[in-house]
Short mmCIF file of C-alpha atoms in Angstrom, two decimals:
data_model
loop_
_atom_site.label_atom_id
_atom_site.label_comp_id
_atom_site.label_asym_id
_atom_site.label_seq_id
_atom_site.Cartn_x
_atom_site.Cartn_y
_atom_site.Cartn_z
CA MET D 1 -11.76 -23.48 188.95
CA PRO D 2 -15.23 -25.10 189.13
CA TRP D 3 -15.38 -28.73 188.00
CA SER D 4 -18.07 -27.97 185.45
CA SER D 5 -15.76 -25.56 183.68
CA PHE D 6 -13.42 -28.39 182.61
CA PRO D 7 -14.03 -29.72 179.09
CA THR D 8 -15.59 -33.20 178.99
CA PRO D 9 -12.47 -34.93 177.59
CA GLN D 10 -10.33 -33.37 180.31
CA ARG D 11 -12.78 -34.43 183.04
CA ARG D 12 -12.73 -37.97 181.63
CA ALA D 13 -8.90 -37.98 181.74
CA ILE D 14 -8.90 -36.77 185.35
CA PHE D 15 -11.38 -39.50 186.34
CA LEU D 16 -9.23 -42.13 184.66
CA GLY D 17 -6.18 -40.78 186.45
CA PHE D 18 -7.92 -41.06 189.81
CA TYR D 19 -9.04 -44.61 189.04
CA ALA D 20 -5.53 -45.60 187.98
CA LEU D 21 -4.05 -44.16 191.17
CA ALA D 22 -6.64 -45.97 193.31
CA ALA D 23 -5.92 -49.25 191.50
CA LEU D 24 -2.18 -48.75 192.00
CA LEU D 25 -2.62 -48.12 195.75
CA ALA D 26 -4.91 -51.15 196.08
CA GLY D 27 -2.37 -53.33 194.26
CA ALA D 28 0.42 -52.11 196.54
CA GLU D 29 -1.67 -52.94 199.61
CA ILE D 30 -2.34 -56.45 198.26
CA VAL D 31 1.39 -57.00 197.70
CA ILE D 32 2.23 -55.74 201.20
CA LEU D 33 -0.45 -57.97 202.73
CA GLY D 34 0.86 -60.96 200.77
CA LEU D 35 4.41 -60.35 202.02
CA ALA D 36 3.12 -60.02 205.57
CA LEU D 37 1.24 -63.31 205.34
CA ASN D 38 3.97 -65.12 203.42
CA PRO D 39 7.26 -63.23 203.85
CA ARG D 40 10.22 -64.11 201.66
CA VAL D 41 12.74 -65.11 204.30
CA HIS D 42 15.48 -67.70 204.70
CA PRO D 43 14.08 -71.23 205.38
CA ASP D 44 15.90 -71.39 208.74
CA TYR D 45 14.32 -68.09 209.82
CA ARG D 46 10.89 -69.27 208.66
CA ALA D 47 11.19 -72.62 210.48
CA PHE D 48 12.08 -70.95 213.79
CA TYR D 49 10.12 -67.68 213.83
CA ILE D 50 7.13 -68.22 211.52
CA ASP D 51 6.27 -71.91 211.15
CA GLU D 52 7.73 -72.79 214.59
CA THR D 53 8.73 -76.24 213.34
CA THR D 54 12.05 -76.11 215.20
CA THR D 55 13.34 -74.70 218.47
CA CYS D 56 16.90 -74.51 217.12
CA LEU D 57 17.66 -71.47 214.93
CA ASN D 58 20.43 -72.55 212.58
CA ARG D 59 23.36 -70.13 212.59
CA ASP D 60 26.27 -69.88 210.18
CA ARG D 61 28.78 -71.15 212.74
CA ILE D 62 31.54 -73.74 212.19
CA GLY D 63 34.00 -74.57 214.96
CA SER D 64 37.48 -75.96 214.53
CA TYR D 65 38.33 -79.51 215.57
CA SER D 66 41.27 -81.94 215.38
CA LEU D 67 40.61 -85.68 215.33
CA GLY D 68 41.43 -87.35 218.63
CA GLU D 69 40.81 -84.17 220.61
CA THR D 70 38.39 -84.20 223.55
CA ILE D 71 36.38 -80.98 223.74
CA SER D 72 35.09 -80.19 227.23
CA PHE D 73 31.69 -78.54 227.61
CA LEU D 74 32.25 -77.84 231.30
CA HIS D 75 32.93 -74.41 232.74
CA LEU D 76 36.74 -74.38 232.86
CA GLY D 77 37.28 -71.29 234.97
CA LYS D 78 40.27 -69.34 233.69
CA GLN D 79 40.86 -71.77 230.79
CA ARG D 80 38.99 -69.50 228.45
CA GLU D 81 40.53 -70.86 225.26
CA GLY D 82 39.14 -74.30 226.05
CA MET D 83 35.66 -72.87 226.57
CA LYS D 84 35.94 -70.86 223.35
CA ARG D 85 36.63 -74.08 221.43
CA ALA D 86 33.42 -75.61 222.74
CA ASP D 87 31.44 -72.42 222.21
CA SER D 88 32.57 -72.16 218.58
CA MET D 89 30.92 -75.53 217.86
CA LYS D 90 27.53 -74.66 219.39
CA VAL D 91 25.15 -73.75 216.59
CA CYS D 92 21.91 -73.57 218.57
CA GLY D 93 19.99 -75.22 221.39
CA TRP D 94 22.59 -74.84 224.17
CA THR D 95 23.13 -72.77 227.29
CA GLY D 96 26.50 -71.50 228.44
CA PRO D 97 28.83 -73.94 230.26
CA THR D 98 28.36 -74.77 233.94
CA GLY D 99 30.31 -76.88 236.42
CA ASP D 100 28.48 -80.06 235.38
CA GLY D 101 28.16 -79.47 231.64
CA THR D 102 26.37 -77.47 228.97
CA TYR D 103 22.59 -77.81 229.16
CA SER D 104 20.42 -78.38 226.12
CA LEU D 105 17.70 -75.86 225.29
CA GLY D 106 14.57 -76.73 223.36
CA GLU D 107 13.69 -79.91 221.51
CA THR D 108 16.83 -79.93 219.33
CA SER D 109 20.48 -78.94 219.76
CA ARG D 110 23.23 -78.77 217.13
CA LEU D 111 27.02 -78.87 217.02
CA ARG D 112 29.08 -78.14 213.91
CA ALA D 113 32.81 -78.44 213.30
CA LYS D 114 35.07 -78.38 210.29
CA ILE D 115 37.04 -81.59 209.96
CA PRO D 116 39.61 -82.86 207.43
CA GLU D 117 38.52 -85.28 204.74
CA ILE D 118 38.65 -88.78 206.20
CA PRO D 119 39.09 -91.91 204.02
CA GLY D 120 37.13 -94.11 206.44
CA ASP D 121 34.52 -94.09 209.19
CA LEU D 122 34.67 -92.01 212.36
CA ALA D 123 33.95 -93.04 215.93
CA ALA D 124 32.07 -90.44 217.96
CA THR D 125 32.19 -90.45 221.76
CA LEU D 126 29.89 -88.14 223.71
CA GLU D 127 29.72 -87.86 227.48
CA MET D 128 26.35 -86.67 228.71
CA ALA D 129 23.76 -87.00 231.45
CA PRO D 130 19.97 -86.66 231.35
CA MET D 131 17.83 -83.93 232.82
CA VAL D 132 14.95 -85.67 234.61
CA ARG D 133 11.95 -84.69 236.67
CA PRO D 134 10.08 -87.51 238.44
CA PRO D 135 8.03 -89.35 237.43
CA GLN D 136 10.09 -88.97 234.22
CA ILE D 137 13.44 -90.63 234.97
CA THR D 138 14.87 -91.16 231.47
CA GLN D 139 15.68 -89.11 228.38
CA ARG D 140 15.72 -90.40 224.81
CA VAL D 141 18.32 -88.79 222.57
CA VAL D 142 18.30 -89.22 218.79
CA ILE D 143 21.54 -88.15 217.12
CA SER D 144 21.87 -87.30 213.43
CA VAL D 145 24.95 -86.33 211.43
CA ASN D 146 24.65 -84.20 208.29
CA GLY D 147 20.96 -85.00 208.13
CA ALA D 148 21.34 -88.79 208.46
CA ARG D 149 20.00 -90.47 211.59
CA MET D 150 22.93 -92.23 213.26
CA HIS D 151 22.11 -93.25 216.79
CA GLU D 152 19.44 -93.42 219.47
CA THR D 153 20.07 -93.90 223.16
CA MET D 154 18.23 -93.79 226.47
CA LEU D 155 19.87 -91.89 229.33
CA SER D 156 19.07 -92.34 233.00
CA GLY D 157 20.69 -91.65 236.36
CA GLU D 158 22.67 -88.65 237.55
CA THR D 159 26.15 -89.78 236.48
CA PRO D 160 27.31 -88.70 232.99
CA ARG D 161 27.71 -91.65 230.62
CA LYS D 162 29.81 -92.08 227.50
CA VAL D 163 27.82 -92.87 224.38
CA SER D 164 29.79 -94.12 221.36
CA PHE D 165 28.76 -94.82 217.78
CA VAL D 166 30.26 -95.01 214.31
CA ILE D 167 29.70 -92.37 211.62
CA PRO D 168 30.05 -93.94 208.15
CA GLN D 169 32.40 -92.17 205.78
CA ALA D 170 29.56 -91.91 203.25
CA VAL D 171 27.80 -89.43 205.55
CA LEU D 172 30.83 -87.12 205.51
CA ALA D 173 31.92 -87.52 201.88
CA GLY D 174 32.06 -84.14 200.17
CA ALA D 175 30.89 -82.25 203.28
CA GLU D 176 32.85 -79.24 204.54
CA ALA D 177 31.80 -79.87 208.12
CA LEU D 178 30.29 -82.38 210.49
CA ASP D 179 26.85 -81.14 211.58
CA MET D 180 25.53 -83.14 214.56
CA ALA D 181 21.92 -82.72 215.70
CA PHE D 182 20.50 -83.95 219.00
CA ASP D 183 16.72 -84.44 219.10
CA TYR D 184 14.90 -84.92 222.41
CA PRO D 185 11.48 -86.62 222.07
CA ASP D 186 10.99 -86.46 225.86
CA SER D 187 12.34 -82.97 226.59
CA ILE D 188 11.01 -81.44 229.80
CA ARG D 189 8.93 -78.25 229.71
CA GLN D 190 10.09 -75.84 232.41
CA THR D 191 6.55 -74.72 233.35
CA PRO D 192 3.13 -75.49 231.86
CA VAL D 193 3.04 -72.06 230.19
CA ALA D 194 6.70 -71.88 229.13
CA SER D 195 7.68 -72.01 225.47
CA ASN D 196 9.22 -75.25 224.20
CA ILE D 197 12.35 -73.33 223.23
CA TYR D 198 13.27 -73.49 226.94
CA ASP D 199 12.82 -77.27 227.32
CA ARG D 200 15.64 -79.21 229.02
CA ALA D 201 16.84 -82.71 228.19
CA ILE D 202 20.60 -83.33 228.66
CA LYS D 203 23.87 -81.98 230.01
CA LEU D 204 26.71 -82.39 227.51
CA VAL D 205 30.09 -82.94 229.19
CA SER D 206 32.47 -83.76 226.35
CA PHE D 207 32.76 -84.48 222.61
CA ARG D 208 35.39 -86.54 220.78
CA LEU D 209 35.97 -87.96 217.29
CA ASP D 210 38.47 -90.65 216.30
CA VAL D 211 39.16 -92.67 213.19
CA ALA D 212 36.99 -95.76 213.63
CA ASP D 213 38.56 -99.17 214.15
CA GLY D 214 35.33 -101.13 214.23
CA GLY D 215 34.33 -99.08 217.33
CA ALA D 216 31.96 -100.08 220.06
CA THR D 217 28.41 -98.84 220.12
CA ASP D 218 26.19 -98.08 223.04
CA PRO D 219 24.47 -101.35 224.01
CA THR D 220 21.26 -99.51 225.00
CA SER D 221 20.87 -97.86 221.62
CA ALA D 222 19.82 -98.73 218.11
CA PRO D 223 22.58 -97.94 215.58
CA ARG D 224 21.33 -96.50 212.32
CA THR D 225 22.45 -96.60 208.74
CA PRO D 226 22.76 -93.33 206.77
CA THR D 227 19.34 -94.00 205.25
CA GLY D 228 17.73 -94.27 208.68
CA GLY D 229 17.00 -97.99 208.75
CA VAL D 230 18.17 -100.40 211.41
CA PRO D 231 20.92 -102.70 210.04
CA GLY D 232 19.55 -106.11 209.31
CA ASP D 233 16.03 -104.86 208.44
#
């Protein structure tokens, strides 16, 4: 039927229908573009994939742990259960175990383990060695627990060293798990064009928690309070 044969009111209604459809399609495209530019995703996903503010993609992983137990992060051969215990604690930022430890990946690594409620402080003991590449011969490691900065140390040499510090009970109060983050301000880029998610900094050999008895701290480090200040400031 020729267009001119439609009555004027009907033609006006058809025009309005076309305009409404065009407006609807344009609105849908604007919404899709907005979601593409600012997708509604989990903050952890956004931080890793979109904003690239972290190299450690947080995963919903909580390992099991018993106080006083030393967890080895070495490759234990046929002792698969021991390696599974260590693997269950690795949230992000780690390689698989090797004969000299588990290597860090990226600028941050995290461990997480469920622990019983403790009435006092805990003493953490970590055995680790730095990854170095001359002229860089040291690695700084900043350790936080449940978001509170706890300890900073400087590692050097090829031999793994035990680093000990106290975790105040206030940091753990009400928490279901102990979430320990390792930040590496001096992590080493593998090649000039490699992504920072492949940086190397340390080899973790073992992890242990005990009920604190006034525990020793690493003399090369600066102990931190839960608020991040140096005691005595």
